[in-house]
Amino acid sequence: MENSYILECEGISKAFGGTQALADVELHIKKGEVHALLGENGAGKSTLMKIIIGLYKADQGSITFEGKPYSARGPADAMAAGISMIHQELNPEPYLTIAESIFLNREDVKKGIHFLDKKKTNERAEKILREFDFPKGARTMMEDLTLAQMQMVEIIKAVSCDSRVIIMDEPTSSLDSEETEHLFGTIRGLKEKGVAIIYISHRMEEIFEICDRVSVFRDGRYVGSREMEGVTTKELISMMVGRTVENVFPKQECPIGDVVFRVEHLSGKGFEDISFEVRAGEILGISGLVGSGRSETMRAIFGLDPLTGGKIYLEGKEIVIKSARDAIAKGIAMVNEDRKTYGLCLFRSLRENISLPNLKRKQKRFILNQRREKEEVLEVSKKLTVKAAGIEADAYSLSGGNQQKVVLSKWIMAEPKVLILDEPTRGVDVGAKSEIHTLMCRFAAQGMAIIMISSELPEVMGMSDRILIYHEGRLNGEVSRREILSGGVTQEVILAKEFGGK
Amino acid sequence: MEKKEKKILGMTQDEFRLFRKRYGIAMVMVAMIIILSIVSPTFRTAGNVVSIALQVSINGILALGVVFVITAGGIDLSIGSMLALTSVIIGLVLNATGSIPLACIVSVAATTFCGFVNGALIAKFNMFPFVVTLSTQLVIRGLGYVLSGGYSMSLANADFKMIGAGKLAGIPYPVFIWLAVAVMAYLLMHWTKFGRYIYAVGGNINAAEASGVDVFWTRTKSFVISGFCTGVAGIIMTSRISAAQPNIGVGYETDAIAACVIGGTSFAGGIATIPGTMIGIVIIGLIYNGMNLLGISSYWQTITKGLLIIGAVMLDMFTNKRK
Amino acid sequence: MRNRKKLTAVLLTAMMALSLAACGGGKEETTAPETKAAQESKAEEPAQTKAEEPAKTEAEEPSGAAAGGDVNGDGKIIVGYIAKNTVDAFHATLNKTAEEKLDALVSAGTIDEWKMLDGQSDPIIQCNLLEDALNMGCDLIVLLPAEAAGSAPILDRCNEEGIPCLVVNSMTDNTEELATAFVGSDDVQAGEMMAEFVQSAFPEGGKYAHVQGVIGNSAQIQRSEGIHNVLDADEGWEMMDEQSGEWQAEKAVRFAEDWLGRWGDELLAIICEDDGSSAAVQTTMNSKGRTDMVCIGVNGEAAALDMISKGEMQATIYQDGAGQVGKAVELIPDILAGKSVEKSYMIDFVLITKDNVDQYK
C-alpha cells in the first residue's frame, strides 16, 4: 500500500506574515491517478502547489517523492526531478516555435562549437508531437496556436521532461467542451502511462468525470480525502464549509430606502446577463469564486473595462459610463481589490492620495485651496481612524489596514451615492477589519448604496442585507438577510450555488 | 557626523529622514558654493553670480518644462531639436515681417504644437515616450533644416538682440524670464489640480485613472508644457547668438534631464519638486562655471556631471526606499 | 542606520568626483601660479596706469607691456583662449600650439596668466565662457568661433567691454568690423586649390561629386565657393551631386558609396571639405578597386598625410592651423602694447602630395 504513493506531503505549514496559509497539511498522491484538490478561495490549494514546485519554501513538514525526500528550489528544479505544473494563466513566449518552447533550456547543441542544432531539436519535437496527434508542426510559432493548443504544448513539454506528476490548475477554465473532451483524452492517456495528475478545479461535474480521488482543504487545513466513487456533491460541499465565524459582525440594521442603482442585462468579458438593484442604505453582498465574473462586472460598471451590453440606471435615469471619470462624476466610487495597483500612489502623501478624486471642489481660479484641503483630509482621516505619522506621510509607510482606510477616505470624501467595495478587508488585520465593517454600516446609515464583493463567506453573510451569488459569469441565486438570520440559508447552501448547484 | 547633526537639530529619526529627503541635494549645492567660494576669489564676485544666472537660464527653462514630463512618467528627447526649430522660425518670421512679438508667438506656438504631438502620440497609443520623442526629435530637426534650407541666418534686429543681451538693474533679461517661468512652474506643479494629476499619473497611472484623472490630457499637457518652455528658451538662445541656426541645441536635452534628476526627480515618475529642480539647474551651472574658473578641462566637467547624476539617483533611491 | 551610511557614501562619492576633478585640473595649473607669483611684484606697480594711454608704455620690457594691456585694471594681464572644441584632431593640434606659445608668453612675462576655455562647438557655450572670462579678469580674448553667426555676439560683448579680441581660424559675421585682428586662411583659396588639383589630375574633365561640411559654417561656404569658382567655369567638368556630410567621415562614405553605385566608373573625383572625410572616402574607393579616383579634402590631418606618404591617396590641402594660432599669439604683445596691428592676416594653404608630405608629418 505504502509503495503505491508517488508523492507524499506530511505536516506542511506555511505562514505569510501573520496569516497562517497552511497548517499541518497532508496530501498523498498515488501513481497513475487523477487526484482532485477542492476548496474555497484561499483554502490553501495554490500555496501547497507552489511549495511542491519550489516557488515557496514550507515552514515545516516534509515531502517524499518516489520514496525519497524531496525539495525543489524552483520550477526548473521540480521539473528536472519529475514534477511539472500547468498554470491556469498560460504565459508562453509568443515568438518561439513549438520545438523551441518544448526544449527551452534543453536545446541540442552541435559538438565542439556551441551553436544550436535546430534541425535535431525540430526532429525530436516532431516525434513527440506525432505521439500526441498534435495538429501543428514543430516550427509553428506559439502565437499562432489556440489557448487549448498552447496548453497541450505545455503538457507535452512536461511529458518530454519525463514528469511523473503533473499539476493542472483550472486547466479547463478557458476551453470549450470539445477541447475539454480532448484534454480529458490526453489525461487518460497519461494515466495509462503511470503519470499522476493533481487536478485543481471548481467544476464539480468535471471532477466527477475525470478524477479518481479527491482531497478537500478548508482554511489552510486538510479536511480529508475520498474516493470519487460513492461520494456525493453534497458531502464534498459540507467538507469545504465550516469556516469558523471568529468575530461577530457589527452589522447595524438601518432603514432601507428607494432603489438608487440598477443594472439590467449587463454583459462584458467574463460575465453575462447580470441584473440587480441596490437601495439607499442597503449593503448588497456579492459572493462567488475568484474568476466567476463578480469583480469583472464591478470593474465594467466603474468604467475600467468596457461593457458589451446592458443598461445602467442611477436614481431612475439611464447613465452611460465610459471611464472611471464618468463614474465618479455620476457619484459612483469603487474601492478596488488590488489596492497597490488601483488604489494608491504609494510614493505620494496621504493628503494627496485622499484628495486626488476631490480636487475640483478645492480649486478656485486654478489655484488649490491647500488649507481647506488639509482641514478636510484631517477631518476625514480622523473620522476613519487612519493611523499614520501625519497626513504628509507617504502611503507606502502605512500598514495594509491603514492603506485601505486611506482608500476608503478618498472615496468617502467624494460623497458617492453608490460605493462599490471589492474585497474591502483583504490583507487587513482583525482590528482594522472590524473598524472597516463598522464604517460600512455608518455609510449605509447615511443613505449610501453599498455593493460589497467578498471571498469570505462569513463576511458576506454577516454584513449584507442581500447576497447575489455568481457562478461562471452568471447570477446563480439571491438570498436575503432574513433567510440567513432564520437559519434557512447556511454557508453550505451558498457554496453549493457558487459551485453551480441550485 | 550625521548623528551629531541629528542631535543639534533636535529631530526624530523620521523628521530627519524627511529633512534629508527634502534638503539633501540643497546641502550638496551649499557645500559646492562654500568650496568654490574658498578656492576661487572670482567665484564670489557679483559679476560672476550674474553670469551663472545668465548661463543657466536657458537650461533652467528647459529643465522646468521637462520636469513635468518626467514627473508624469515620460521623457522628452526632442528638446534640442525644438530649440533649433524655434531659432529657424524666428529667423524666417523676423526677416520677413520684422515683428518681434509675431516671431516669438509663432515660434512658441510651433514648439507647443510639437509638444502636443509628442504627448498625444504617447498618451493616445500608449507608445514609449523614449521611442516617440527619439523619432520626433529627428523629424523636428529635419523640419528645421527644410525650413531654413540648411543655412543659418544672421539676425540684424537690434531690439530682438536685447531679449538676450539687455539688462535691468545689472541683471540680464533671460534671468528674469527664467525666474518668471520658475514661479509659474511652481504654482502649476504645487498649487493646482493639474499638478496633482501630474504626480498621480507618474506615481501610479492605474490608480490615477481609477481616481477619475483624465490620464490622456494630463500626459499630453505635460509634453505641451515642455514644448512651450523649449520655445521660450529657444527665443532667448536665438537672441543671444543673434542668429537663426538649424543646427543648434544638439544634446541640450541631456543637461535639462540631468538638472531634473539631480534635483530629486525620480525617473520612475511621481516624485519631483520645482525647488529641487531649480537646485539641480544651479548645481549644473556651478559645475560648468566653477570648473572653468578653476581652469579644469571640460573633460572633467563631463565626468563630474555624470557622477553627480548617479549620486543623485542613488540618493533618490535610498531616501525613497525604492528598489 | 543603514540608510544613513549609504547617504554618507553617496555624498563622499560626489565630493570625490569634485576633488578628483580638481586634481586633474591642478596639473595644468601648477605652472601658472608660480610664474604668476614671480610676476606679481613686477606687474603690480605699473598696473595703476590705465590702458587709455598706450603710447606711454611702449617700452620694450615685458612688465611695461603687461601694464598697458590691463584693460580691467585688476593688476594682471590675463588672456582668455576660447577654443572651438578640444576633441577634433585639427583643433587639438591647434590648441596644443596655442598652449606652447601662450605658456612662452607667460614665462617671458608678457602676460600673467592665460585661461583655456572649451567652447564644445556650441556658440551658446562660447557666449557663456566669455562671461566667465570677463569675470576672471581677462584683458584679451582669443576666439576660435564655433559658428559664423552664433559666435558673433562675443565680439559685440568684447567691444562693449573695450577688450581686444583676436579671431582665429574662421570668421564670425562681424569679424571685419569688430575684431582687433583676424588670423586665418582664405578658405576660397582652399576650394580653388582642390578644384585645380582635380583639373590637373584629369585634364579632359569628367564627372565629380561634392561632400560639403556643416552647412552655414564659413569654411564650408567659402570652400564650396572656391570649388564652384573653378569647376563651374570649366566646361569639361560636371557636378553630379552635392550633399552635406557635416564634417563626419561616415556620412561622407555613405554618400560616396551611393554615388559610386549610381555613376560607377564615370565618377572621377569626390571633393570633400575636410580630409577626415576625403581619407575615409578614398579608403572605401580603394577597397572597391577605384584607386584611380581622386578624393581630396582640406586640413592635413595625420590619417590623410599617412595615406599620401604610402601612396594610397594623391593629395590633400594643408591648413596651417598651428601657423594661424602661432601668428595670433605673436600679435598679442603688440596689441597689449597698444601698437596697431593689421586687420587681417592670411596664412596660405599648402597643397600636399607625395613629394612634400614628409615636411608636414
mmCIF file of C-alpha atoms in Angstrom, chain B residues 2-3 6 13 16-17 20 24 28 31-32 35 42 45 47-48 51 54-55 58 145 149-154 161 167 237 240-243 245 247-250 252 288-289 291-301 304 307-308 311-312 314-315 318-319 321, chain C residues 1 3-4 6-8 10-11 13-18 20-26 28-29 86-87 115-118 120 122-125 127-129 131-132 135-137 147-153 156-157 160-161 173-174 212 214-217 220-221 246:
data_model
loop_
_atom_site.group_PDB
_atom_site.id
_atom_site.type_symbol
_atom_site.label_atom_id
_atom_site.label_comp_id
_atom_site.label_asym_id
_atom_site.label_seq_id
_atom_site.Cartn_x
_atom_site.Cartn_y
_atom_site.Cartn_z
ATOM 1 C CA GLU B 2 25.012 62.566 10.867
ATOM 2 C CA LYS B 3 24.335 61.670 14.444
ATOM 3 C CA LYS B 6 20.527 64.954 14.431
ATOM 4 C CA GLN B 13 14.583 59.847 13.019
ATOM 5 C CA PHE B 16 15.464 63.696 9.929
ATOM 6 C CA ARG B 17 14.638 61.376 7.067
ATOM 7 C CA ARG B 20 17.304 64.730 4.287
ATOM 8 C CA GLY B 24 19.818 66.602 0.858
ATOM 9 C CA VAL B 28 25.208 69.489 -1.753
ATOM 10 C CA ALA B 31 28.679 72.702 0.010
ATOM 11 C CA MET B 32 29.658 73.363 -3.590
ATOM 12 C CA ILE B 35 34.042 75.161 -1.551
ATOM 13 C CA THR B 42 36.430 85.279 -8.739
ATOM 14 C CA THR B 45 32.086 88.382 -7.242
ATOM 15 C CA GLY B 47 29.528 89.748 -11.721
ATOM 16 C CA ASN B 48 30.116 86.025 -11.595
ATOM 17 C CA SER B 51 26.953 85.258 -15.136
ATOM 18 C CA LEU B 54 22.590 84.022 -17.220
ATOM 19 C CA GLN B 55 24.395 80.831 -18.145
ATOM 20 C CA ILE B 58 18.343 78.552 -20.983
ATOM 21 C CA TYR B 145 16.740 72.137 -41.944
ATOM 22 C CA GLY B 149 17.352 75.369 -46.390
ATOM 23 C CA GLY B 150 20.212 74.295 -44.147
ATOM 24 C CA TYR B 151 21.614 77.777 -43.881
ATOM 25 C CA SER B 152 21.947 79.922 -40.823
ATOM 26 C CA MET B 153 20.589 83.433 -40.912
ATOM 27 C CA SER B 154 22.138 86.391 -39.186
ATOM 28 C CA LYS B 161 19.034 91.086 -29.602
ATOM 29 C CA LYS B 167 19.817 94.156 -18.603
ATOM 30 C CA MET B 237 19.032 81.272 -27.243
ATOM 31 C CA ARG B 240 21.843 85.539 -27.523
ATOM 32 C CA ILE B 241 23.601 84.241 -30.602
ATOM 33 C CA SER B 242 21.569 86.673 -32.747
ATOM 34 C CA ALA B 243 21.382 84.081 -35.437
ATOM 35 C CA GLN B 245 20.511 78.233 -36.985
ATOM 36 C CA ASN B 247 21.975 73.007 -36.155
ATOM 37 C CA ILE B 248 21.901 74.412 -32.615
ATOM 38 C CA GLY B 249 20.654 72.753 -29.481
ATOM 39 C CA VAL B 250 22.164 69.319 -30.084
ATOM 40 C CA TYR B 252 20.530 70.109 -24.762
ATOM 41 C CA TYR B 288 30.451 74.475 -15.506
ATOM 42 C CA ASN B 289 31.260 77.845 -14.009
ATOM 43 C CA MET B 291 35.459 74.328 -13.214
ATOM 44 C CA ASN B 292 36.017 76.998 -15.842
ATOM 45 C CA LEU B 293 37.144 79.389 -13.130
ATOM 46 C CA LEU B 294 39.494 76.777 -11.735
ATOM 47 C CA GLY B 295 40.862 76.041 -15.178
ATOM 48 C CA ILE B 296 39.746 72.430 -15.094
ATOM 49 C CA SER B 297 39.402 70.885 -18.529
ATOM 50 C CA SER B 298 35.945 70.372 -19.914
ATOM 51 C CA TYR B 299 36.549 66.639 -19.982
ATOM 52 C CA TRP B 300 36.323 66.644 -16.207
ATOM 53 C CA GLN B 301 33.160 68.706 -16.254
ATOM 54 C CA THR B 304 31.666 65.190 -12.766
ATOM 55 C CA LEU B 307 28.957 61.058 -11.406
ATOM 56 C CA LEU B 308 26.637 63.600 -9.862
ATOM 57 C CA GLY B 311 24.863 60.120 -6.980
ATOM 58 C CA ALA B 312 21.538 61.913 -7.195
ATOM 59 C CA MET B 314 21.233 56.785 -5.550
ATOM 60 C CA LEU B 315 20.146 59.472 -3.115
ATOM 61 C CA PHE B 318 17.739 55.395 -0.674
ATOM 62 C CA THR B 319 15.622 58.224 0.626
ATOM 63 C CA LYS B 321 13.389 53.232 -0.353
ATOM 64 C CA MET C 1 21.031 53.420 10.246
ATOM 65 C CA ASN C 3 20.427 54.347 5.036
ATOM 66 C CA ARG C 4 22.490 56.934 6.751
ATOM 67 C CA LYS C 6 24.556 54.868 2.315
ATOM 68 C CA LEU C 7 23.886 58.579 2.200
ATOM 69 C CA THR C 8 27.322 59.327 3.540
ATOM 70 C CA VAL C 10 26.867 58.918 -1.828
ATOM 71 C CA LEU C 11 27.956 62.304 -0.585
ATOM 72 C CA THR C 13 31.343 59.875 -3.976
ATOM 73 C CA ALA C 14 30.121 63.240 -5.131
ATOM 74 C CA MET C 15 32.831 65.013 -3.171
ATOM 75 C CA MET C 16 35.416 62.618 -4.534
ATOM 76 C CA ALA C 17 34.274 63.356 -8.025
ATOM 77 C CA LEU C 18 34.754 67.013 -7.354
ATOM 78 C CA LEU C 20 39.279 64.256 -8.359
ATOM 79 C CA ALA C 21 38.355 66.745 -10.994
ATOM 80 C CA ALA C 22 40.154 69.427 -9.070
ATOM 81 C CA CYS C 23 43.325 67.298 -9.043
ATOM 82 C CA GLY C 24 43.055 66.670 -12.748
ATOM 83 C CA GLY C 25 42.898 70.348 -13.365
ATOM 84 C CA GLY C 26 45.573 71.108 -10.859
ATOM 85 C CA GLU C 28 47.635 72.222 -15.779
ATOM 86 C CA GLU C 29 47.611 75.000 -13.302
ATOM 87 C CA THR C 86 39.086 70.164 -27.738
ATOM 88 C CA VAL C 87 38.147 66.936 -29.401
ATOM 89 C CA LYS C 115 42.817 80.580 -19.463
ATOM 90 C CA MET C 116 41.845 77.687 -21.667
ATOM 91 C CA LEU C 117 38.080 77.582 -22.224
ATOM 92 C CA ASP C 118 36.432 74.818 -24.219
ATOM 93 C CA GLN C 120 32.463 72.429 -27.202
ATOM 94 C CA ASP C 122 28.451 75.345 -29.313
ATOM 95 C CA PRO C 123 28.012 79.117 -29.781
ATOM 96 C CA ILE C 124 25.933 79.458 -26.614
ATOM 97 C CA ILE C 125 28.616 77.751 -24.568
ATOM 98 C CA CYS C 127 28.971 83.094 -25.148
ATOM 99 C CA ASN C 128 28.754 81.744 -21.598
ATOM 100 C CA LEU C 129 32.508 81.181 -21.483
ATOM 101 C CA GLU C 131 31.131 85.873 -19.396
ATOM 102 C CA ASP C 132 33.336 83.595 -17.294
ATOM 103 C CA ASN C 135 34.662 87.662 -14.596
ATOM 104 C CA MET C 136 38.104 86.132 -14.334
ATOM 105 C CA GLY C 137 39.546 89.432 -15.420
ATOM 106 C CA GLU C 147 29.686 79.394 -35.746
ATOM 107 C CA ALA C 148 29.903 82.360 -38.085
ATOM 108 C CA ALA C 149 26.638 83.898 -36.905
ATOM 109 C CA GLY C 150 26.195 82.316 -33.494
ATOM 110 C CA SER C 151 29.557 83.294 -32.071
ATOM 111 C CA ALA C 152 29.297 86.886 -33.325
ATOM 112 C CA PRO C 153 27.810 88.301 -30.093
ATOM 113 C CA ASP C 156 29.940 92.602 -29.574
ATOM 114 C CA ARG C 157 30.466 91.952 -25.878
ATOM 115 C CA GLU C 160 31.311 96.761 -25.255
ATOM 116 C CA GLU C 161 33.840 95.993 -22.537
ATOM 117 C CA ASP C 173 29.882 87.614 -39.350
ATOM 118 C CA ASN C 174 31.097 90.743 -37.597
ATOM 119 C CA GLN C 212 30.075 69.626 -48.036
ATOM 120 C CA VAL C 214 28.299 71.656 -41.894
ATOM 121 C CA ILE C 215 26.072 73.998 -43.862
ATOM 122 C CA GLY C 216 26.423 77.606 -42.795
ATOM 123 C CA ASN C 217 29.923 77.262 -41.413
ATOM 124 C CA GLN C 220 32.009 75.311 -45.762
ATOM 125 C CA ILE C 221 30.616 78.336 -47.563
ATOM 126 C CA GLU C 246 28.592 67.620 -41.736
#
